[in-house]
Coordinates of C-alpha atoms in Angstrom, one line a residue:
M1 CA -16.8 44.0 30.4
E2 CA -14.3 46.6 29.0
Q3 CA -14.5 47.6 25.4
E4 CA -11.3 47.1 23.2
R5 CA -9.5 50.3 21.8
R6 CA -7.7 50.9 18.7
K7 CA -4.2 51.7 18.4
D8 CA -5.1 55.4 17.9
G9 CA -6.6 55.6 21.8
K10 CA -9.9 55.8 20.1
A11 CA -13.1 53.7 21.1
P12 CA -13.7 51.2 18.4
V13 CA -16.9 51.6 15.9
R14 CA -19.6 49.5 17.1
S15 CA -21.4 47.7 14.3
H16 CA -25.7 49.2 13.9
H17 CA -26.1 45.2 12.4
G18 CA -24.4 43.1 15.1
C19 CA -26.0 40.2 16.6
T20 CA -28.0 40.6 19.9
N21 CA -25.4 38.5 22.3
C22 CA -22.9 40.9 21.0
R23 CA -25.1 44.3 21.6
R24 CA -25.8 43.0 24.8
S25 CA -22.2 42.4 25.8
K26 CA -21.0 45.7 24.2
V27 CA -18.6 44.5 22.3
K28 CA -18.0 44.5 18.2
C29 CA -19.8 42.2 16.1
D30 CA -18.2 40.5 12.9
E31 CA -21.3 39.5 11.6
Q32 CA -20.5 36.5 10.2
K33 CA -23.7 34.3 9.0
P34 CA -24.9 32.3 10.0
S35 CA -23.0 32.5 13.1
C36 CA -20.8 35.6 14.3
T37 CA -17.4 34.1 15.5
R38 CA -17.9 35.2 19.1
C39 CA -21.3 32.9 19.1
W40 CA -19.4 30.3 17.7
Q41 CA -16.9 30.2 20.2
K42 CA -19.3 30.4 22.9
D43 CA -21.8 28.0 21.5
L44 CA -24.7 30.9 21.9
Q45 CA -27.5 31.0 19.2
C46 CA -27.1 33.7 17.0
S47 CA -29.6 36.2 16.3
S48 CA -30.3 39.6 15.5
N49 CA -33.7 41.4 16.4
Y50 CA -34.6 44.7 14.4
Q51 CA -36.5 47.5 15.4
L52 CA -38.6 49.2 12.5
K53 CA -38.0 53.4 13.3
W54 CA -40.4 55.5 11.1
E55 CA -39.5 59.2 10.6
S56 CA -43.2 60.2 10.6
D57 CA -43.4 59.0 14.1
Y58 CA -40.5 60.7 15.1
R59 CA -41.7 64.6 13.6
Y60 CA -45.1 63.8 15.1
R61 CA -43.6 63.5 18.8
G62 CA -41.1 66.2 17.8
V63 CA -38.1 64.2 18.5
A64 CA -35.1 64.3 15.7
F65 CA -35.0 61.0 13.5
G66 CA -31.4 60.0 14.0
R67 CA -28.6 62.3 13.1
S68 CA -31.0 64.0 10.2
G69 CA -30.7 67.9 10.6
R70 CA -28.2 67.7 13.1
W71 CA -24.7 66.9 11.4
G72 CA -23.3 69.1 8.4
K73 CA -20.6 71.2 7.3
N74 CA -22.1 74.4 8.9
S75 CA -24.1 72.6 11.5
S76 CA -25.8 76.5 12.6
E77 CA -27.1 76.8 9.2
N78 CA -27.9 72.8 8.5
R79 CA -29.2 72.0 12.6
Q80 CA -33.2 71.6 12.7
T81 CA -35.2 72.5 15.8
P82 CA -38.1 70.7 16.4
S83 CA -41.7 72.0 16.4
P84 CA -43.0 73.0 20.0
T85 CA -46.1 71.8 19.1
G86 CA -45.2 68.7 18.2
S87 CA -46.7 69.2 14.2
S88 CA -44.3 67.8 11.3
P89 CA -42.3 70.4 9.2
A90 CA -44.0 71.8 6.1
F91 CA -42.7 69.9 2.9
P92 CA -41.9 71.3 -1.0
E93 CA -45.1 72.0 -2.5
E94 CA -43.0 70.2 -6.0
A95 CA -43.1 66.4 -3.6
I96 CA -43.9 63.4 -5.5
W97 CA -46.1 61.1 -3.3
L98 CA -46.0 57.3 -3.9
V99 CA -48.5 54.6 -3.1
T100 CA -47.4 52.5 -0.2
P101 CA -48.0 49.0 -0.8
R102 CA -49.5 46.6 1.4
V103 CA -47.0 45.6 4.1
D104 CA -48.1 41.7 5.5
T105 CA -46.6 39.5 8.3
W106 CA -45.0 37.5 6.1
A107 CA -43.7 37.8 2.2
F108 CA -43.0 35.2 -0.6
L109 CA -39.3 35.6 -2.2
N110 CA -37.6 33.8 -5.3
N111 CA -41.1 33.5 -7.3
D112 CA -40.8 33.0 -11.4
M113 CA -42.5 36.1 -13.2
S114 CA -45.5 34.1 -14.1
L115 CA -46.5 34.4 -10.5
I116 CA -45.7 38.1 -10.1
Q117 CA -47.7 38.7 -13.1
R118 CA -50.1 36.7 -12.1
L119 CA -50.3 38.4 -8.6
C120 CA -50.5 42.1 -10.3
D121 CA -53.5 41.1 -12.4
E122 CA -55.1 40.1 -9.3
E123 CA -54.7 43.7 -7.5
E124 CA -55.9 45.6 -10.5
N125 CA -58.8 43.1 -11.5
H126 CA -59.8 43.2 -7.4
T127 CA -59.9 39.4 -8.2
E128 CA -59.5 36.3 -5.5
P129 CA -55.6 35.8 -4.1
Y130 CA -53.9 33.2 -6.2
L131 CA -53.0 30.4 -3.5
L132 CA -49.5 29.2 -4.2
P133 CA -49.2 25.1 -5.0
A134 CA -47.2 22.8 -2.8
F135 CA -43.8 22.2 -4.2
N136 CA -41.7 19.2 -3.6
A137 CA -38.2 20.4 -2.1
K138 CA -35.1 18.6 -3.9
M139 CA -31.7 18.6 -2.7
V140 CA -28.7 20.1 -4.4
I141 CA -25.9 18.2 -3.3
G142 CA -22.1 19.6 -2.8
E143 CA -23.6 23.0 -3.9
Q144 CA -20.6 25.4 -3.1
G145 CA -21.5 29.0 -1.0
P146 CA -19.4 31.8 0.1
R147 CA -18.5 29.3 3.4
G148 CA -18.3 25.9 1.8
P149 CA -21.0 23.4 0.6
R150 CA -24.8 25.4 1.6
P151 CA -26.3 23.1 4.3
L152 CA -29.7 24.1 3.1
S153 CA -31.0 24.3 -0.6
A154 CA -33.6 24.0 -2.9
S155 CA -34.5 23.2 -6.2
S156 CA -36.7 26.5 -8.2
P157 CA -39.6 27.5 -8.0
L158 CA -40.0 26.1 -4.0
P159 CA -41.2 29.6 -2.0
Y160 CA -39.0 31.0 0.5
I161 CA -41.2 32.0 3.5
Q162 CA -39.1 35.0 4.9
Q163 CA -40.5 35.7 8.7
S164 CA -40.9 39.5 9.6
L165 CA -38.6 41.1 11.2
E166 CA -41.6 42.5 13.7
M167 CA -45.0 41.1 13.6
D168 CA -48.0 42.6 15.3
E169 CA -48.5 41.4 18.4
T170 CA -52.4 41.3 17.8
L171 CA -51.7 38.7 15.0
T172 CA -49.6 36.2 16.9
Q173 CA -51.4 36.3 20.1
H174 CA -53.6 33.7 19.0
L175 CA -51.2 31.5 17.2
P176 CA -49.9 28.6 19.1
S177 CA -46.5 27.8 19.6
S178 CA -44.9 25.1 17.0
L179 CA -43.1 22.4 19.1
S180 CA -39.9 21.5 18.1
L181 CA -39.0 18.2 16.2
F182 CA -35.8 17.9 18.0
P183 CA -36.4 20.1 21.4
S184 CA -32.9 19.1 22.4
L185 CA -31.6 21.1 20.2
D186 CA -32.5 24.7 21.5
S187 CA -30.4 24.3 24.5
L188 CA -27.9 22.8 22.2
G189 CA -27.3 25.5 19.5
N190 CA -25.3 24.9 16.3
R191 CA -28.8 24.4 14.2
V192 CA -26.9 24.7 11.1
L193 CA -24.7 21.4 11.6
F194 CA -27.8 19.4 12.2
D195 CA -29.3 20.5 8.8
Y196 CA -26.0 20.1 7.2
Y197 CA -26.0 16.4 8.4
I198 CA -29.7 16.0 7.3
N199 CA -28.7 17.8 3.8
Q200 CA -25.0 17.2 2.8
V201 CA -23.9 14.0 4.7
C202 CA -26.9 11.7 4.5
P203 CA -27.2 11.8 1.1
R204 CA -23.7 10.9 0.4
T205 CA -24.1 7.4 2.3
V206 CA -26.4 6.3 -0.8
H207 CA -26.1 5.7 -4.2
S208 CA -29.0 7.8 -4.9
P209 CA -29.5 11.2 -4.0
N210 CA -33.4 10.0 -3.9
S211 CA -32.6 6.8 -2.3
K212 CA -33.6 6.6 1.7
S213 CA -29.9 6.6 3.7
P214 CA -30.2 4.7 6.9
F215 CA -28.6 7.3 8.6
A216 CA -31.8 9.7 8.1
S217 CA -34.5 6.9 7.7
V218 CA -33.3 4.7 10.7
I219 CA -31.2 7.1 12.9
L220 CA -33.3 10.8 12.3
P221 CA -36.3 9.1 13.7
Y222 CA -34.5 7.7 17.3
C223 CA -32.9 11.3 17.8
V224 CA -36.2 12.8 18.6
S225 CA -36.6 10.7 21.9
A226 CA -32.3 10.6 22.2
S227 CA -30.4 12.4 24.6
P228 CA -28.4 15.6 23.7
T229 CA -25.1 13.6 23.4
V230 CA -26.6 11.9 20.6
L231 CA -27.3 15.0 18.6
R232 CA -24.1 17.1 19.8
A233 CA -22.6 13.5 18.2
I234 CA -24.4 14.3 14.6
Q235 CA -23.2 17.8 14.9
A236 CA -19.8 16.3 15.8
L237 CA -19.7 14.4 12.8
A238 CA -21.4 17.2 10.6
A239 CA -18.6 19.9 11.5
C240 CA -15.8 17.5 10.8
H241 CA -17.0 16.8 7.5
W242 CA -17.6 20.5 6.8
S243 CA -14.4 21.4 7.9
Q244 CA -13.0 19.3 4.3
Y245 CA -14.1 22.4 2.5
D246 CA -14.2 25.0 5.3
P247 CA -11.1 25.1 7.8
Q248 CA -12.7 27.2 10.3
Y249 CA -15.2 24.1 11.2
S250 CA -12.7 22.0 12.4
N251 CA -12.0 23.4 16.0
I252 CA -15.5 23.0 16.6
S253 CA -15.6 19.5 15.8
L254 CA -13.2 18.5 17.6
Q255 CA -14.9 20.9 20.9
L256 CA -18.0 18.6 19.8
K257 CA -16.1 15.8 19.7
S258 CA -14.4 16.1 22.9
R259 CA -17.8 17.0 25.0
V260 CA -19.6 13.7 23.7
L261 CA -16.8 11.6 24.9
N262 CA -16.6 13.7 28.3
D263 CA -20.6 12.7 28.3
F264 CA -20.2 9.0 27.2
R265 CA -17.7 8.3 30.0
K266 CA -19.4 9.9 32.6
R267 CA -22.6 7.5 31.5
I268 CA -20.7 4.8 31.7
N269 CA -19.1 5.3 34.9
L270 CA -22.3 6.3 36.8
N271 CA -24.3 3.5 35.1
P272 CA -22.6 0.7 33.7
T273 CA -25.2 -1.3 33.0
S274 CA -26.3 1.0 30.0
I275 CA -23.9 -0.7 28.5
F276 CA -26.0 -3.3 27.5
A277 CA -29.4 -2.3 28.2
E278 CA -32.0 -2.6 25.5
D279 CA -31.8 1.1 24.3
P280 CA -29.6 1.0 21.6
E281 CA -27.9 4.7 22.4
I282 CA -24.7 3.6 23.5
L283 CA -24.1 1.7 19.9
V284 CA -25.4 4.9 18.1
I285 CA -23.0 7.2 19.6
V286 CA -19.7 4.7 18.9
L287 CA -21.1 4.7 15.4
F288 CA -20.8 8.0 15.1
L289 CA -17.4 8.3 16.7
C290 CA -16.4 5.9 14.7
L291 CA -17.5 7.7 11.5
F292 CA -16.0 10.7 12.7
D293 CA -12.4 8.9 13.0
I294 CA -13.0 7.9 9.5
V295 CA -13.7 10.7 8.1
D296 CA -10.9 12.8 10.1
D297 CA -8.3 11.1 9.4
C298 CA -8.8 7.1 9.0
D299 CA -6.3 6.6 11.6
K300 CA -6.1 3.9 14.1
Q301 CA -8.7 5.6 16.4
W302 CA -11.7 4.2 14.4
I303 CA -10.6 0.5 15.2
V304 CA -10.6 1.0 18.5
H305 CA -14.2 2.3 18.2
L306 CA -14.6 -0.9 16.1
Q307 CA -13.4 -3.0 18.8
G308 CA -15.4 -1.0 21.7
A309 CA -18.4 -2.2 19.6
K310 CA -17.8 -5.3 19.4
D311 CA -17.6 -5.9 22.9
I312 CA -20.5 -3.7 23.4
I313 CA -22.6 -6.0 21.3
R314 CA -21.3 -9.0 22.8
L315 CA -22.6 -7.7 26.1
R316 CA -26.4 -6.8 24.6
R317 CA -26.4 -10.3 23.0
R318 CA -25.3 -12.2 26.5
Q319 CA -28.1 -10.2 28.4
Q320 CA -30.9 -10.8 25.8
R321 CA -30.0 -14.4 25.8
L322 CA -30.2 -14.7 30.0
L323 CA -33.9 -13.1 29.9
T324 CA -35.0 -15.2 27.2
E325 CA -33.8 -18.1 28.7
K326 CA -35.5 -16.2 32.8
N327 CA -38.6 -15.8 30.8
E328 CA -38.6 -19.8 29.4
T329 CA -39.5 -18.7 25.6
E330 CA -38.7 -21.4 22.8
S331 CA -38.8 -19.1 20.2
Q332 CA -35.9 -18.0 18.2
C333 CA -35.0 -14.9 19.0
I334 CA -36.6 -11.2 19.8
P335 CA -36.4 -9.5 17.0
Q336 CA -34.0 -6.4 17.4
D337 CA -35.3 -2.9 16.3
P338 CA -34.1 -1.1 13.2
V339 CA -31.4 0.8 14.9
S340 CA -29.8 -1.7 16.8
S341 CA -30.0 -4.0 13.6
F342 CA -28.6 -0.7 11.3
T343 CA -25.6 -0.2 13.7
E344 CA -24.3 -3.7 13.7
L345 CA -24.4 -4.4 10.4
F346 CA -22.5 -0.9 9.8
F347 CA -19.3 -2.2 12.3
A348 CA -19.5 -5.7 11.0
F349 CA -19.7 -4.1 7.3
Q350 CA -16.8 -2.0 8.1
D351 CA -14.7 -5.0 9.5
V352 CA -14.8 -6.8 6.8
M353 CA -14.2 -4.4 3.6
G354 CA -11.5 -2.9 5.6
R355 CA -9.5 -6.1 6.7
T356 CA -9.8 -7.5 2.8
A357 CA -6.9 -5.0 2.2
C358 CA -4.7 -5.5 5.9
A359 CA -5.7 -9.2 6.3
K360 CA -6.1 -9.4 10.0
A361 CA -8.2 -11.4 12.0
D362 CA -11.7 -10.2 11.8
L363 CA -13.8 -9.2 14.7
F364 CA -17.5 -9.9 14.1
G365 CA -17.3 -13.2 12.7
P366 CA -19.6 -14.4 9.6
S367 CA -23.0 -14.6 11.4
Y368 CA -23.8 -11.5 9.9
W369 CA -23.6 -12.6 6.5
H370 CA -25.9 -15.6 5.5
E371 CA -24.8 -17.3 1.9
D372 CA -28.3 -17.8 0.7
D373 CA -29.3 -14.3 0.7
T374 CA -28.8 -12.4 -2.6
T375 CA -30.8 -9.3 -2.0
I376 CA -29.0 -6.1 -2.7
N377 CA -28.4 -3.9 0.7
P378 CA -28.9 -0.1 -0.7
W379 CA -26.7 1.2 2.0
M380 CA -24.1 -1.7 1.7
G381 CA -24.3 -1.5 -2.5
C382 CA -24.2 -5.6 -2.7
S383 CA -26.3 -8.3 -0.8
P384 CA -24.9 -10.3 2.1
A385 CA -24.0 -13.8 0.1
L386 CA -21.2 -11.6 -1.8
V387 CA -19.8 -10.2 1.5
S388 CA -20.2 -13.7 2.7
I389 CA -18.0 -14.8 0.0
I390 CA -15.6 -12.2 0.4
F391 CA -15.5 -13.0 4.4
A392 CA -14.4 -16.8 3.4
V393 CA -11.9 -15.7 1.0
M394 CA -10.2 -13.3 3.4
D395 CA -10.4 -16.1 5.9
L396 CA -8.9 -18.4 3.8
S397 CA -5.8 -16.3 2.9
R398 CA -5.1 -15.5 6.2
S399 CA -5.0 -19.6 7.1
R400 CA -2.9 -20.1 3.3
R401 CA 0.7 -20.1 4.4
L402 CA 0.3 -22.3 7.8
M403 CA -1.0 -25.0 4.8
V404 CA 2.1 -27.0 4.5
S405 CA 1.1 -30.4 3.9
D406 CA 0.1 -32.1 1.0
E407 CA -3.3 -32.9 2.1
D408 CA -3.9 -29.0 3.7
Q409 CA -2.5 -28.1 0.2
M410 CA -5.7 -30.1 -1.6
S411 CA -8.1 -28.9 0.7
F412 CA -6.9 -25.5 0.2
S413 CA -7.4 -26.1 -3.3
T414 CA -10.9 -27.5 -3.2
Q415 CA -12.1 -24.3 -0.6
A416 CA -10.7 -21.7 -3.3
A417 CA -12.0 -23.4 -6.2
A418 CA -15.5 -23.6 -4.5
L419 CA -15.2 -19.9 -3.5
S420 CA -14.4 -18.8 -6.9
N421 CA -17.2 -20.8 -8.4
K422 CA -19.8 -19.3 -6.0
L423 CA -18.5 -15.6 -7.5
D424 CA -18.8 -16.3 -11.1
T425 CA -22.4 -18.3 -10.6
L426 CA -23.4 -15.2 -8.2
R427 CA -26.8 -13.6 -9.7
Q428 CA -27.9 -10.9 -6.9
E429 CA -31.6 -9.2 -6.7
S430 CA -32.7 -5.8 -5.4
H431 CA -36.3 -4.6 -4.5
T432 CA -35.9 -1.2 -5.4
G433 CA -38.1 1.0 -8.0
E434 CA -37.8 0.6 -11.1
E435 CA -35.6 3.6 -11.7
E436 CA -33.0 2.8 -9.2
D437 CA -32.6 -1.1 -10.2
L438 CA -30.3 -0.2 -13.0
T439 CA -27.8 2.0 -10.8
I440 CA -27.8 -0.7 -7.9
H441 CA -27.8 -3.8 -10.0
K442 CA -24.5 -1.9 -11.9
I443 CA -22.9 -1.1 -8.2
A444 CA -23.2 -4.9 -7.3
E445 CA -21.7 -6.5 -10.1
L446 CA -19.0 -4.0 -10.2
K447 CA -18.4 -5.4 -6.4
R448 CA -18.6 -9.0 -8.0
L449 CA -16.2 -8.2 -10.3
T450 CA -13.7 -6.8 -7.6
G451 CA -14.4 -9.6 -5.5
I452 CA -13.3 -11.9 -8.2
V453 CA -9.6 -9.9 -8.8
Y454 CA -9.5 -9.7 -4.7
L455 CA -9.8 -13.8 -5.0
K456 CA -7.1 -14.1 -7.6
C457 CA -4.8 -11.9 -5.9
A458 CA -5.3 -13.5 -2.0
L459 CA -5.7 -16.9 -2.9
Y460 CA -3.8 -17.7 -6.5
G461 CA -1.3 -15.0 -6.0
A462 CA -1.7 -13.2 -9.3
H463 CA -0.2 -10.4 -9.9
P464 CA -0.8 -6.8 -12.5
A465 CA 0.8 -8.2 -15.2
E466 CA -1.1 -11.1 -15.6
D467 CA -3.8 -10.3 -19.0
T468 CA -6.7 -11.7 -17.4
I469 CA -6.2 -9.0 -14.1
K470 CA -6.0 -6.5 -16.4
T471 CA -9.2 -7.2 -18.0
Y472 CA -11.1 -7.0 -15.1
I473 CA -9.1 -3.8 -13.9
R474 CA -10.2 -2.3 -17.2
M475 CA -13.7 -3.2 -16.9
I476 CA -13.9 -2.2 -13.1
L477 CA -12.5 1.4 -14.4
K478 CA -15.0 1.4 -17.1
D479 CA -18.0 0.9 -14.2
V480 CA -16.2 3.3 -11.7
I481 CA -16.2 6.4 -14.5
E482 CA -20.1 5.1 -15.3
L483 CA -20.9 5.3 -11.8
L484 CA -19.0 8.5 -10.7
A485 CA -20.9 10.2 -13.5
L486 CA -24.2 9.2 -11.9
E487 CA -23.0 10.7 -8.8
S488 CA -22.8 7.5 -7.0
A489 CA -19.5 7.3 -5.1
C490 CA -20.7 6.2 -1.5
H491 CA -20.2 2.6 -3.2
V492 CA -16.9 2.5 -5.3
I493 CA -14.3 3.2 -3.1
W494 CA -13.3 -0.3 -2.7
P495 CA -13.4 -1.0 -6.5
L496 CA -11.2 1.9 -7.2
F497 CA -9.1 0.9 -4.6
V498 CA -8.4 -2.9 -5.5
A499 CA -7.9 -1.7 -9.3
A500 CA -5.5 0.8 -8.4
V501 CA -3.3 -1.2 -6.7
E502 CA -3.0 -4.5 -8.8
L503 CA -2.7 -1.5 -11.8
D504 CA 0.6 -2.6 -14.1
P505 CA 3.0 0.2 -13.9
L506 CA 4.0 -0.9 -17.6
D507 CA 0.5 -0.7 -18.7
F508 CA 0.9 3.1 -20.0
E509 CA -2.4 3.0 -22.1
L510 CA -5.0 1.8 -20.1
W511 CA -7.7 4.1 -20.4
I512 CA -9.1 5.2 -24.1
D513 CA -11.9 8.4 -24.0
P514 CA -14.6 7.3 -26.2
E515 CA -15.2 10.8 -27.1
T516 CA -11.9 12.7 -27.9
G517 CA -10.0 9.4 -28.3
S518 CA -7.2 10.5 -26.2
V519 CA -5.2 7.8 -24.3
T520 CA -4.8 8.6 -20.4
D521 CA -2.5 6.6 -17.7
G522 CA -4.1 4.8 -15.6
R523 CA -2.0 6.0 -12.5
R524 CA -3.4 9.4 -14.1
L525 CA -6.9 8.4 -14.3
V526 CA -6.9 6.8 -10.7
L527 CA -6.2 10.1 -9.5
G528 CA -8.6 12.2 -10.8
L529 CA -11.5 9.4 -10.2
L530 CA -10.0 10.0 -6.6
A531 CA -10.8 13.7 -6.7
R532 CA -14.4 13.6 -8.0
M533 CA -14.8 10.8 -5.2
A534 CA -13.7 13.4 -2.2
K535 CA -16.1 15.9 -3.2
N536 CA -19.4 13.4 -3.1
S537 CA -18.4 11.0 -0.7
V538 CA -18.3 10.5 3.2
S539 CA -15.0 7.6 3.0
S540 CA -11.6 8.5 4.0
V541 CA -10.5 9.3 0.4
S542 CA -7.3 11.0 1.2
R543 CA -6.1 8.0 3.3
T544 CA -7.1 5.7 1.0
R545 CA -5.0 7.9 -1.7
A546 CA -1.6 7.6 0.7
V547 CA -2.0 4.0 0.6
I548 CA -2.5 4.1 -2.9
E549 CA 0.6 6.3 -4.0
Q550 CA 3.1 4.0 -1.3
V551 CA 2.1 0.9 -3.1
W552 CA 2.6 2.6 -6.5
K553 CA 6.0 3.3 -5.0
S554 CA 6.9 0.2 -3.8
R555 CA 6.0 -1.3 -7.3
D556 CA 8.1 0.8 -9.2
F557 CA 11.1 0.2 -6.3
D558 CA 10.9 -3.8 -7.3
L559 CA 10.3 -3.6 -10.7
L560 CA 13.3 -5.2 -12.1
K561 CA 12.8 -8.0 -8.9
S562 CA 9.1 -9.1 -10.3
F563 CA 10.7 -10.1 -13.8
K564 CA 13.0 -12.3 -12.1
Q565 CA 10.9 -13.3 -10.0
K566 CA 9.4 -17.0 -10.3
K567 CA 6.0 -18.1 -9.3
A568 CA 5.9 -18.4 -5.5
S569 CA 4.8 -21.5 -3.4
I570 CA 1.6 -21.4 -1.7
A571 CA 3.2 -20.5 1.6
A572 CA 5.1 -17.9 0.2
L573 CA 4.1 -14.2 0.3
N574 CA 2.0 -13.4 -2.7
D575 CA 1.9 -10.0 -4.7
W576 CA -1.0 -8.8 -2.4
E577 CA 0.5 -9.5 0.9
R578 CA 3.8 -8.0 0.1
Y579 CA 2.6 -4.9 -1.4
V580 CA -0.9 -3.9 -0.1
V581 CA -1.0 -5.9 3.2
P582 CA 1.7 -4.0 5.3
L583 CA 0.5 -0.2 3.8
S584 CA -3.4 -0.6 4.6
D585 CA -3.5 -1.5 8.2
A586 CA -6.7 1.0 9.5
L587 CA -8.0 1.5 6.2
S588 CA -11.7 2.1 6.0
L589 CA -13.2 0.9 2.7
V590 CA -16.7 1.5 3.1

């Protein structure tokens, strides 16, 4: 490959610290970390191999060490000629020799002063070496680095083991090579994206950094035996989320997504029966593609993946039913594996929460939600019983305008009253640790209050000027502020959306800071909360903010009309259908 030349015609200055790939190709390396630009573009493993050179060895062989003794203002006077006998030159008598410390093949860095002092005392007293205790790593979420959020971080005093640049072959020849937990990553490259997924994406999907995310506890064990396409889909999602902080990862995420789609298409064309196979790999790939589009722009593309997932699940269940009938088993059903259960729960929950805003027909139906199950799911932040009530409210609101006769209106009023009573009396339970009970209970109660507001607006036609709605909105915003202070941003996007679109445009004194006593306008408060959520969430915060702002503009435009408007009939458009539904198509609220 011909080297690029500078404008002055001279050869470019080659870097002395470039990576192995650039040095092998004889091109200049920009030395970006953790991977240079050329390796990123070609999807290569970027690494640098250094060779230590000692001046005494060169002098012993009679060879000049680098440029020493060869360059200077007066080269004829400063040039040194190596001794023909190979002996090293004499050193000045006033030279002071320092004791060379022992250099092992490994070293510990980032230790505290007490440990260093202990090591020094042991060296002086010739005592037994001090063994480092085992520290537990604790992740730091959202820490910013020079190129975006750091994918790997740990709290002090966890020792970071630094591998030596060059190890003695006699020490390593008896050491067995360690097996990689994800062998496919060795050929895929981009390991930093996989680390980013584990340390940055997964913790943002649960209410607490100490909680177990199903994206880690369920998906990662499955990835050990999964195909490289699944790992590449994980890397695409990580790059897409990282591009929100560092735009240079945007092209990488699109390239990885394109390769995932190509592999996915080839697999279906070569083996169509893999769609309804027992292995849930197809569903896992669709899950990450759906989440990719939600994080990216949250356009209608993620709905296409949602519809595809519905068809795949329907085919897989039909195949399982045929196998059950063939084996003539009278049992209820074969229990699903954890990966299939979580992926189906993910799609069904996305379907319910997203359609509360756009009021379209459901895709997955009510079979996933049992009204008697009041146990809080940590990933959903509520119980299946609450989701069942929200689903029933959404379904009843869609059929409300078709109920014209008196008998239909009576039936509608009875069903709406029953759902309202269920929300008022619902008590959700959790089986997590004692410390997490308070947080998860607060999240579940927040979503129950939000469900009450949604019911009153979608079924009874409530509007922001009503005193009852104002009271609930203040309670919801208060809980959202407290949860964001606890870094629980993954479960508050739906409550914050409902509270924002039902804000009274004339209520300027919505929030009073209990510490300073300053009064904050409701809209300004919502925008500040959305900005805080964008840093610690995997949801579509930018799209949610755009919809909220459009709702505010529509309300301001029709502000005078709303005062003159009388109470609408049961068959007419209510406040939710007039301002929220037309603007919320394909909006994800999970």
